[in-house]
Coordinates of C-alpha atoms in Angstrom, one line a residue:
M255 CA -20.8 -13.3 -4.0
K256 CA -19.1 -16.5 -3.0
P257 CA -15.8 -17.2 -1.4
G258 CA -13.2 -18.6 -3.8
T259 CA -9.9 -16.8 -4.5
V260 CA -6.7 -15.8 -2.9
A261 CA -6.4 -12.1 -2.3
N262 CA -3.4 -11.3 -4.5
D263 CA -3.4 -9.0 -7.4
S264 CA -0.2 -7.0 -6.9
G265 CA 2.8 -9.4 -7.0
S266 CA 4.2 -12.9 -7.2
T267 CA 4.8 -13.4 -3.5
I268 CA 2.2 -14.6 -1.1
S269 CA 1.8 -13.1 2.5
T270 CA 0.8 -15.1 5.5
W271 CA -2.7 -13.5 5.4
M272 CA -3.4 -14.8 1.8
S273 CA -4.2 -18.2 3.1
E274 CA -7.6 -16.7 3.9
R275 CA -9.7 -17.0 0.7
V276 CA -11.9 -13.9 0.0
P277 CA -15.1 -13.6 -1.7
T278 CA -15.4 -12.7 -5.5
F279 CA -18.0 -10.8 -7.1
D280 CA -19.6 -10.5 -10.5
S281 CA -17.9 -8.0 -12.8
E282 CA -21.0 -7.2 -14.9
I283 CA -22.5 -3.9 -13.6
A284 CA -26.2 -3.1 -13.9
E285 CA -27.5 0.4 -14.4
V286 CA -25.9 2.9 -11.8
D287 CA -28.2 5.5 -10.3
P288 CA -26.8 9.0 -10.6
T289 CA -27.0 9.5 -6.8
T290 CA -24.4 6.6 -6.3
V291 CA -21.1 7.2 -4.8
C292 CA -18.6 5.1 -6.5
V293 CA -15.5 3.8 -4.5
I294 CA -12.5 2.6 -6.5
G295 CA -10.4 0.1 -4.6
A296 CA -11.6 -2.8 -2.4
G297 CA -9.0 -2.6 0.2
I298 CA -9.1 -1.3 3.9
A299 CA -9.8 2.2 2.7
G300 CA -12.3 1.5 0.0
L301 CA -14.4 -1.1 2.0
S302 CA -14.3 1.1 5.2
V303 CA -15.5 4.1 3.3
A304 CA -18.2 2.1 1.5
L305 CA -19.4 0.7 4.7
A306 CA -19.7 4.0 6.4
L307 CA -21.6 5.5 3.4
V308 CA -23.9 2.4 3.4
E309 CA -24.7 3.1 7.1
E310 CA -25.7 6.6 6.2
G311 CA -28.1 5.3 3.5
V312 CA -26.0 6.2 0.6
N313 CA -26.1 4.3 -2.6
V314 CA -22.6 2.8 -3.0
L315 CA -20.8 1.0 -5.8
V316 CA -17.4 -0.5 -5.1
L317 CA -15.1 -1.5 -8.1
D318 CA -11.8 -3.3 -8.1
Q319 CA -9.7 -4.7 -10.9
G320 CA -8.7 -7.7 -8.6
P321 CA -10.3 -9.5 -5.6
I322 CA -11.1 -7.6 -2.3
G323 CA -8.0 -6.9 -0.4
G324 CA -5.9 -8.0 -3.4
G325 CA -3.7 -4.9 -3.1
Q326 CA -1.5 -3.7 -0.2
S327 CA -4.1 -4.6 2.4
A328 CA -3.1 -8.2 2.1
R329 CA 0.7 -7.3 2.1
T330 CA 0.7 -5.4 5.4
S331 CA 2.1 -6.5 8.8
A332 CA -1.3 -5.5 10.3
H333 CA -0.1 -3.2 13.1
L334 CA -2.9 -1.0 14.3
A335 CA -1.2 1.8 15.8
S336 CA -2.1 5.3 17.1
A337 CA 1.7 5.6 17.9
V338 CA 2.4 6.4 14.3
D339 CA 5.5 5.9 12.4
D340 CA 6.1 9.7 11.7
E341 CA 7.0 10.4 15.2
F342 CA 5.0 12.9 17.3
H343 CA 8.1 15.3 18.0
V344 CA 8.4 15.7 14.2
L345 CA 4.6 16.1 13.7
E346 CA 4.5 18.7 16.4
K347 CA 7.1 20.8 14.7
R348 CA 5.3 20.6 11.5
F349 CA 1.6 20.9 12.5
G350 CA 1.8 22.2 16.0
R351 CA 0.6 20.7 19.1
D352 CA -3.0 20.7 18.0
G353 CA -2.0 18.9 14.8
A354 CA -0.1 16.2 16.6
R355 CA -3.0 15.7 18.9
I356 CA -5.5 15.3 15.8
V357 CA -3.0 12.7 14.4
Y358 CA -3.2 10.7 17.6
E359 CA -6.9 11.1 18.2
S360 CA -7.8 10.2 14.7
H361 CA -5.7 6.9 14.5
A362 CA -7.1 6.0 18.1
A363 CA -10.6 6.7 16.8
A364 CA -9.8 4.5 13.7
I365 CA -8.8 1.5 16.0
D366 CA -11.9 2.0 18.1
W367 CA -14.1 2.0 15.0
I368 CA -12.5 -1.3 13.8
E369 CA -13.1 -2.8 17.2
A370 CA -16.8 -1.6 17.1
N371 CA -17.3 -3.0 13.6
I372 CA -15.9 -6.4 14.8
A373 CA -18.5 -6.3 17.7
R374 CA -21.6 -5.0 15.7
Y375 CA -21.1 -7.3 12.6
G376 CA -19.6 -10.4 14.5
I377 CA -16.3 -10.5 12.5
D378 CA -14.0 -13.2 13.7
C379 CA -10.4 -11.7 12.8
D380 CA -8.1 -12.3 15.7
F381 CA -8.4 -8.8 17.0
Q382 CA -6.8 -8.0 20.3
R383 CA -5.5 -4.9 22.2
V384 CA -1.7 -5.1 22.7
D385 CA 1.2 -2.7 23.9
A386 CA 3.6 -1.3 21.4
Y387 CA 7.3 -0.8 22.0
L388 CA 9.9 1.6 20.4
W389 CA 13.5 0.9 21.0
T390 CA 16.7 2.5 19.9
P391 CA 19.7 0.2 19.0
P392 CA 23.0 0.7 20.9
D393 CA 24.4 2.8 18.1
G394 CA 21.2 4.8 17.6
D395 CA 20.3 8.3 18.8
R396 CA 19.0 8.0 22.4
D397 CA 17.7 11.5 22.4
I398 CA 14.8 10.4 20.0
Q399 CA 13.1 8.5 22.8
S400 CA 13.2 11.2 25.2
K401 CA 11.8 13.7 22.6
E402 CA 9.1 11.1 21.4
L403 CA 8.1 10.4 25.1
E404 CA 7.2 14.1 25.9
A405 CA 5.7 14.8 22.5
S406 CA 3.5 11.6 22.5
R407 CA 2.3 12.6 26.0
R408 CA 1.4 16.0 24.9
A409 CA -0.5 14.5 21.9
G410 CA -2.5 12.4 24.5
L411 CA -1.0 8.9 24.2
V412 CA -0.7 6.6 27.2
V413 CA 3.1 6.1 27.1
D414 CA 6.0 5.4 29.6
Q415 CA 9.6 4.5 29.4
V416 CA 10.5 1.0 30.5
A417 CA 13.8 -0.9 30.9
G418 CA 13.2 -3.1 27.8
A419 CA 10.9 -4.7 25.3
P420 CA 9.8 -8.4 26.1
L421 CA 12.0 -9.7 23.2
P422 CA 14.5 -12.4 23.3
F423 CA 17.4 -9.8 23.1
D424 CA 18.4 -6.8 25.1
T425 CA 16.7 -3.7 23.5
G426 CA 17.8 -1.3 26.2
P427 CA 15.3 1.4 27.4
C428 CA 12.3 1.7 25.2
L429 CA 9.0 3.5 25.0
R430 CA 5.8 1.4 25.7
F431 CA 2.5 2.7 24.2
A432 CA -0.8 1.3 25.6
N433 CA -4.1 0.6 23.6
Q434 CA -2.6 -0.4 20.3
A435 CA -4.0 -3.6 18.5
E436 CA -3.5 -6.2 15.9
F437 CA -5.8 -8.4 13.7
H438 CA -6.0 -10.5 10.7
P439 CA -6.6 -8.0 7.8
L440 CA -8.4 -10.3 5.3
K441 CA -10.7 -11.8 7.8
Y442 CA -11.8 -8.2 8.7
L443 CA -12.2 -7.2 5.1
R444 CA -14.4 -10.3 4.6
G445 CA -16.6 -9.1 7.3
L446 CA -16.7 -5.6 5.8
A447 CA -17.7 -6.9 2.5
D448 CA -20.5 -9.0 4.0
A449 CA -21.8 -5.9 5.9
I450 CA -21.7 -3.7 2.8
V451 CA -23.7 -6.1 0.6
A452 CA -26.2 -6.9 3.5
G453 CA -26.7 -3.1 3.8
G454 CA -27.5 -2.6 0.2
G455 CA -24.2 -1.7 -1.3
R456 CA -22.8 -3.3 -4.4
I457 CA -19.3 -4.7 -4.9
H458 CA -17.9 -5.5 -8.4
T459 CA -14.4 -7.2 -8.8
G460 CA -12.6 -7.7 -12.1
V461 CA -13.5 -4.3 -13.2
H462 CA -10.6 -1.8 -14.2
V463 CA -11.1 1.9 -14.2
N464 CA -9.1 3.6 -16.8
N465 CA -10.0 7.3 -16.2
V466 CA -12.1 9.4 -14.0
K467 CA -13.4 12.8 -15.2
S468 CA -14.6 15.1 -12.4
G469 CA -17.8 17.1 -12.5
E470 CA -21.5 16.9 -11.9
P471 CA -21.8 14.0 -12.3
V472 CA -18.3 12.3 -12.2
E473 CA -17.7 10.0 -15.2
L474 CA -15.6 6.8 -14.9
E475 CA -14.3 5.3 -18.0
L476 CA -13.9 1.5 -17.6
A477 CA -11.4 -0.7 -19.5
N478 CA -14.1 -2.2 -21.6
G479 CA -15.1 1.4 -22.9
R480 CA -18.2 1.7 -20.7
V481 CA -18.8 4.9 -19.0
L482 CA -20.5 5.2 -15.6
R483 CA -21.8 8.4 -14.0
A484 CA -21.9 8.9 -10.2
R485 CA -22.7 11.7 -7.8
A486 CA -19.1 11.4 -6.3
V487 CA -16.0 9.1 -6.7
V488 CA -13.7 8.1 -3.8
D489 CA -10.3 7.0 -5.0
C490 CA -9.0 4.4 -2.7
T491 CA -6.4 2.8 -5.0
Q492 CA -3.4 3.4 -2.5
M493 CA -1.6 5.5 -5.0
S494 CA -4.2 7.9 -6.4
I495 CA -5.1 7.3 -10.1
T496 CA -7.2 10.5 -10.2
S497 CA -4.3 12.9 -9.6
R498 CA -1.9 12.9 -12.2
F499 CA 0.5 15.8 -10.9
N500 CA -0.4 17.0 -7.5
I501 CA -0.4 13.8 -5.3
P502 CA 2.5 12.1 -7.2
L503 CA 4.7 15.1 -6.7
R504 CA 4.0 15.2 -2.9
E505 CA 4.6 11.7 -1.9
A506 CA 7.3 8.9 -2.5
A507 CA 6.7 5.2 -3.2
Y508 CA 8.6 2.8 -1.2
R509 CA 8.9 -1.1 -1.2
T510 CA 9.1 -2.8 2.2
Y511 CA 9.7 -6.5 2.9
M512 CA 8.4 -9.1 5.3
I513 CA 9.4 -12.5 6.4
A514 CA 7.3 -14.8 8.5
L515 CA 8.9 -17.5 10.7
D516 CA 7.5 -20.4 12.6
I517 CA 8.0 -20.0 16.3
E518 CA 7.0 -21.8 19.5
R519 CA 3.9 -20.1 21.1
G520 CA 5.1 -17.5 23.7
Y521 CA 8.6 -17.2 22.5
V522 CA 7.7 -13.7 21.6
P523 CA 4.6 -12.0 23.3
H524 CA 2.0 -10.6 21.2
G525 CA 2.5 -6.9 20.7
L526 CA 3.8 -4.2 18.2
Y527 CA 7.6 -3.6 18.0
W528 CA 9.8 -1.3 16.0
D529 CA 13.1 0.4 16.3
T530 CA 14.7 3.7 15.3
V531 CA 17.0 2.5 12.6
D532 CA 16.7 4.0 9.1
P533 CA 15.3 2.0 7.4
Y534 CA 13.6 0.6 10.5
H535 CA 12.7 -2.9 11.6
Y536 CA 9.2 -3.8 12.7
I537 CA 7.9 -6.9 14.4
R538 CA 4.6 -8.6 15.5
V539 CA 3.3 -12.1 16.2
A540 CA 0.3 -13.8 14.6
S541 CA -1.4 -17.1 15.4
G542 CA -0.3 -20.0 13.5
D543 CA -1.3 -23.6 13.2
E544 CA -1.2 -26.5 15.7
G545 CA -0.6 -24.4 18.6
R546 CA 2.4 -22.5 17.0
D547 CA 2.9 -18.8 16.4
V548 CA 4.1 -16.9 13.4
L549 CA 6.9 -14.1 13.8
L550 CA 6.5 -11.4 11.4
V551 CA 9.6 -9.3 10.7
G552 CA 9.6 -6.4 8.3
G553 CA 12.0 -3.8 7.0
E554 CA 14.7 -3.1 4.4
D555 CA 12.5 -0.2 2.9
H556 CA 13.8 1.4 -0.3
R557 CA 12.3 3.6 -3.1
V558 CA 10.3 1.7 -5.7
G559 CA 12.5 0.7 -8.6
Q560 CA 15.6 2.0 -7.1
G561 CA 16.7 -0.9 -4.8
D562 CA 18.0 -4.3 -5.5
P563 CA 15.0 -6.4 -4.5
E564 CA 16.6 -9.8 -4.5
T565 CA 19.0 -8.8 -1.7
H566 CA 16.6 -7.3 0.8
L567 CA 14.8 -10.6 1.9
P568 CA 18.1 -12.4 2.6
R569 CA 19.4 -9.6 4.7
L570 CA 16.0 -9.3 6.6
E571 CA 16.1 -13.0 7.4
Q572 CA 19.7 -12.8 8.6
W573 CA 18.7 -9.8 11.0
A574 CA 15.6 -11.9 12.2
R575 CA 17.8 -15.0 13.0
D576 CA 20.5 -12.8 14.6
H577 CA 17.8 -11.5 17.0
F578 CA 15.5 -14.5 17.2
P579 CA 17.8 -17.4 17.3
A580 CA 15.0 -19.9 18.3
A581 CA 12.9 -19.0 15.3
G582 CA 12.2 -22.0 13.0
R583 CA 11.4 -22.3 9.3
V584 CA 10.4 -19.5 7.0
V585 CA 6.6 -19.9 6.3
A586 CA 6.2 -16.8 3.9
T587 CA 8.2 -13.9 2.4
W588 CA 6.7 -10.9 0.5
S589 CA 7.0 -7.3 -0.2
G590 CA 4.5 -4.3 -0.2
Q591 CA 4.2 -0.8 -1.1
I592 CA 4.2 2.3 1.2
Q593 CA 3.3 5.8 0.0
E594 CA 5.2 8.5 2.0
P595 CA 3.9 12.1 2.1
S596 CA 6.7 14.6 2.4
D597 CA 5.2 15.9 5.6
G598 CA 3.9 12.8 7.3
P599 CA 0.1 12.4 7.4
A600 CA -2.0 10.8 4.6
Y601 CA -3.9 12.8 2.1
I602 CA -7.6 12.1 2.8
G603 CA -10.3 14.3 1.6
K604 CA -11.5 16.3 -1.6
L605 CA -9.0 16.4 -4.4
P606 CA -8.1 20.0 -5.3
L607 CA -9.5 21.2 -8.7
H608 CA -11.5 18.0 -9.1
A609 CA -15.3 18.5 -8.6
N610 CA -16.7 15.6 -6.5
V611 CA -13.6 13.5 -6.4
Y612 CA -12.1 12.4 -3.0
V613 CA -8.9 10.5 -2.3
C614 CA -7.2 8.4 0.4
T615 CA -3.6 8.0 -0.2
G616 CA -0.2 8.3 1.4
D617 CA -0.5 5.6 4.1
S618 CA 2.9 6.4 5.5
G619 CA 3.3 2.9 7.1
N620 CA 0.0 3.1 8.8
G621 CA -2.3 2.3 6.0
L622 CA -4.8 0.2 8.0
T623 CA -5.6 3.2 10.2
H624 CA -5.2 5.9 7.7
G625 CA -7.7 3.9 5.4
T626 CA -10.0 3.6 8.4
I627 CA -9.8 7.4 9.1
A628 CA -11.0 7.9 5.6
A629 CA -14.2 6.2 6.5
L630 CA -14.6 8.6 9.4
L631 CA -13.8 11.8 7.4
I632 CA -14.8 11.3 3.7
P633 CA -18.5 10.5 4.1
A634 CA -18.8 13.7 6.2
L635 CA -17.2 15.7 3.4
I636 CA -19.4 14.1 0.7
Q637 CA -22.4 15.0 2.7
R638 CA -21.2 18.6 3.0
R639 CA -20.6 18.4 6.7
D640 CA -17.6 20.0 8.3
H641 CA -15.0 17.8 10.2
P642 CA -12.3 18.7 12.6
W643 CA -9.8 16.5 10.9
R644 CA -10.4 18.0 7.5
D645 CA -7.5 20.5 7.3
L646 CA -4.8 18.3 8.7
Y647 CA -5.5 15.6 6.1
S648 CA -6.4 17.8 3.1
P649 CA -4.9 16.8 -0.1
G650 CA -4.4 20.5 -0.7
R651 CA -2.6 21.4 2.4
S652 CA 0.5 23.5 2.3
R653 CA 3.7 21.9 1.0
L654 CA 6.0 24.3 3.0
R655 CA 6.0 22.3 6.3
A656 CA 8.5 19.9 5.0
V657 CA 10.3 21.6 2.0
G658 CA 13.6 19.8 2.7
E659 CA 12.1 16.4 2.7
L660 CA 10.0 17.2 -0.4
A661 CA 13.1 18.5 -2.3
K662 CA 15.0 15.4 -1.3
E663 CA 12.4 13.0 -2.7
L664 CA 11.8 15.0 -5.8
A665 CA 15.4 14.7 -6.5
Q666 CA 15.3 10.9 -6.0
S667 CA 12.2 10.8 -8.3
N668 CA 13.9 12.8 -11.1
G669 CA 17.3 11.0 -11.0
P670 CA 16.0 7.8 -12.9
Y671 CA 15.2 9.9 -16.0
A672 CA 18.9 9.3 -16.8
D673 CA 17.7 5.9 -17.9
W674 CA 16.4 7.3 -21.1
V675 CA 20.0 7.7 -22.5
R676 CA 21.4 4.5 -20.8
S677 CA 21.9 1.2 -22.4
G678 CA 19.5 -1.6 -21.6
D679 CA 20.1 -4.4 -19.1
V680 CA 20.9 -6.9 -21.9
E681 CA 21.8 -6.7 -25.5
S682 CA 19.5 -9.5 -26.8
V683 CA 16.5 -11.8 -25.6
D684 CA 18.9 -14.7 -25.7
Q685 CA 20.5 -13.4 -22.6
I686 CA 17.3 -13.4 -20.6
P687 CA 16.6 -16.6 -18.7
R688 CA 13.2 -18.1 -18.6
G689 CA 10.9 -16.5 -16.0
H690 CA 12.9 -13.3 -16.0
G691 CA 12.8 -9.9 -17.5
A692 CA 15.2 -7.2 -18.7
T693 CA 15.2 -3.9 -20.7
I694 CA 16.6 -3.9 -24.1
R695 CA 17.6 -0.8 -26.1
R696 CA 17.3 -0.5 -29.8
G697 CA 18.0 3.0 -31.1
L698 CA 15.7 5.4 -29.5
H699 CA 13.5 2.8 -28.1
I700 CA 13.7 0.9 -24.7
V701 CA 11.7 -2.4 -24.5
A702 CA 10.7 -4.1 -21.4
A703 CA 11.1 -7.9 -22.3
Y704 CA 9.9 -10.8 -20.2
K705 CA 10.6 -14.5 -21.1
D706 CA 8.0 -16.8 -19.7
E707 CA 8.7 -20.3 -18.5
Q708 CA 7.7 -21.7 -22.0
G709 CA 10.3 -19.4 -23.6
Q710 CA 7.8 -17.0 -25.1
C711 CA 8.8 -13.4 -25.1
H712 CA 6.5 -10.6 -24.1
F713 CA 7.6 -7.2 -25.2
R714 CA 6.3 -3.9 -23.9
N715 CA 7.2 -0.2 -24.1
A716 CA 9.5 0.4 -21.2
H717 CA 8.2 3.9 -20.6
C718 CA 5.7 4.2 -17.8
P719 CA 2.4 5.8 -19.1
H720 CA 2.3 8.1 -16.1
F721 CA 5.4 10.4 -16.4
H722 CA 7.4 8.3 -18.9
G723 CA 10.0 6.9 -16.4
V724 CA 11.8 3.8 -17.6
V725 CA 10.6 0.8 -15.8
R726 CA 13.0 -1.5 -14.1
W727 CA 12.6 -5.4 -13.5
N728 CA 11.7 -6.5 -9.9
E729 CA 13.0 -10.0 -9.6
V730 CA 11.2 -10.7 -6.3
E731 CA 7.7 -9.8 -7.5
K732 CA 8.4 -10.5 -11.2
S733 CA 7.1 -7.1 -12.0
W734 CA 8.0 -3.9 -13.9
D735 CA 8.5 -1.1 -11.4
C736 CA 8.7 2.7 -12.3
P737 CA 11.4 4.4 -10.2
V738 CA 10.0 7.8 -10.7
H739 CA 6.5 7.7 -9.0
G740 CA 6.2 4.0 -8.1
S741 CA 3.7 2.7 -10.8
R742 CA 4.0 -1.2 -11.0
F743 CA 3.1 -3.5 -13.9
D744 CA 3.0 -7.3 -13.9
C745 CA 5.5 -9.2 -16.0
T746 CA 3.3 -8.9 -19.1
G747 CA 2.7 -5.1 -18.6
R748 CA -0.7 -5.0 -16.8
V749 CA -0.9 -2.1 -14.4
I750 CA -1.1 -3.3 -10.8
N751 CA -0.2 -0.1 -8.8
G752 CA -0.8 3.5 -9.7
P753 CA -0.4 6.4 -10.3
S754 CA -0.6 5.0 -13.8
S755 CA -4.2 3.8 -14.5
V756 CA -3.4 2.1 -17.8
D757 CA -1.0 -0.9 -18.8
L758 CA 2.4 -0.5 -20.4
A759 CA 1.9 0.2 -24.2
A760 CA 2.9 -2.4 -26.8
A761 CA 6.5 -2.3 -28.0
P762 CA 7.0 0.3 -30.6
V763 CA 6.3 -1.1 -34.1
D764 CA 9.0 0.9 -35.7
V765 CA 11.8 -0.7 -33.9
E766 CA 14.9 -1.5 -36.1
A767 CA 14.4 -4.8 -38.0
N768 CA 17.0 -6.6 -36.2
A769 CA 15.9 -5.5 -32.7
L770 CA 13.3 -8.1 -31.8
P771 CA 12.4 -11.2 -33.6
E772 CA 9.1 -10.8 -35.3
T773 CA 8.1 -14.5 -34.4
A774 CA 8.8 -13.6 -30.8
R775 CA 6.7 -10.5 -30.6
D776 CA 3.3 -10.6 -28.8
Q777 CA 0.5 -8.0 -29.1
P778 CA -1.3 -6.5 -26.2
S779 CA -4.1 -8.6 -25.0
P780 CA -7.4 -7.2 -23.8
R781 CA -7.9 -6.9 -20.1
P782 CA -10.1 -9.8 -18.9
Q783 CA -13.5 -8.8 -17.8
R784 CA -15.1 -11.5 -15.7
T785 CA -18.8 -11.9 -16.2
K786 CA -19.5 -14.2 -13.1
P787 CA -17.7 -15.1 -9.8
T788 CA -15.0 -17.6 -10.1
S789 CA -14.0 -20.3 -7.5

């Protein structure tokens, strides 16, 4: 391996973390021992699981279609919180006091494991313990704080109520949680990758997995046609590509937005901050250049493909400037993807009805700790050991704990199927500006058309390969987003986020003769397979 690329394989925006260059790895895979455990995905979950397995002496192979950390791990705000977003008074109702306690203990253990890795492997990643603050705006429900205070204490958190958070505006009374943390996610992932390779594990980037067939052994079909066989597979692709029905029907995909602002050091103390608005705002501070800090403000969440992406960042910036008037210039803006299980905790464990296939998905706004929990849980399951967290995080757990939430999200997932009978965004490619995309309807066909900066049009079938939702253009990320289950594709149709594991198909060849100029039609290009590291 050698350092040499920006960790970005999931959008056109660049997060503040992506200035950290990450190592690239050879895409050419040598023979795979049948006792190998193959991990798909080189983000926080994949590399954490891989390291835990390497430390147990297991043969490990990590595959990723992009660079390490190139998915959502580089698009996080990098809160490390055991005070989870799902609220302990809600978790207590759904899983009982013991379940809520396991949620806290597992996230706290994840932060401890990260801290231990940093010390053990000498990883310089700006880690520090901080307090976290939860506040309720003046027009919000103040009862939430009292309910959350008592439930959090019952779960085991160190929490108290204080007069206000140390922010440059009056938050009013808020909850303060001790022993939370922050770090630089890509610096940490660099350290994990180094430790995996030093321990004998293998990492290959530029490798796309099209399909996984469970069994003994598990078979992985690569985009180049090669089939690998492994003892077990761990799907750490953020939204599972190994579960076509079960997982996608039980979690909803959301986009969230981040803005980074230059601030004077000390203007906002380091800490984790979030409010109880729906959708909520979340805040933290990162170290900047030349003695300055960077204020990270996030929020404006909406279902993938169902929002109006270009409106959310301006609204978020306005909110940030209203609350932090001394903040300076914008240094970065980006968006990321969150998977929300209907009942709260992530799905981490063995995938039902899939022999020797394990998943980590459903980050629920706490992806860094959920991904680390996978490292503490999945290796035990692969090695046929029991674990006290297994049932709570099981991908096969009962759906009955949050039936109302599940029904609401399913309705939102099914609504976009009305796009099958609607007109396209435009009537002809002449209406699409350069650097933009739009759908065009011709008879029974809907085409996703992107016009690049040179004026060349790229056409794809607008039906998502997963459950055939009609993709919608995302102007912020220059991507095609499926509003049904959250699959995303880049502007030319290459898949960048599951549950689809394959690209958008070529535009139908039987489109009416006057639909698309034949000279403008492009054909699907083969997925690139890098044969050596790039710089």
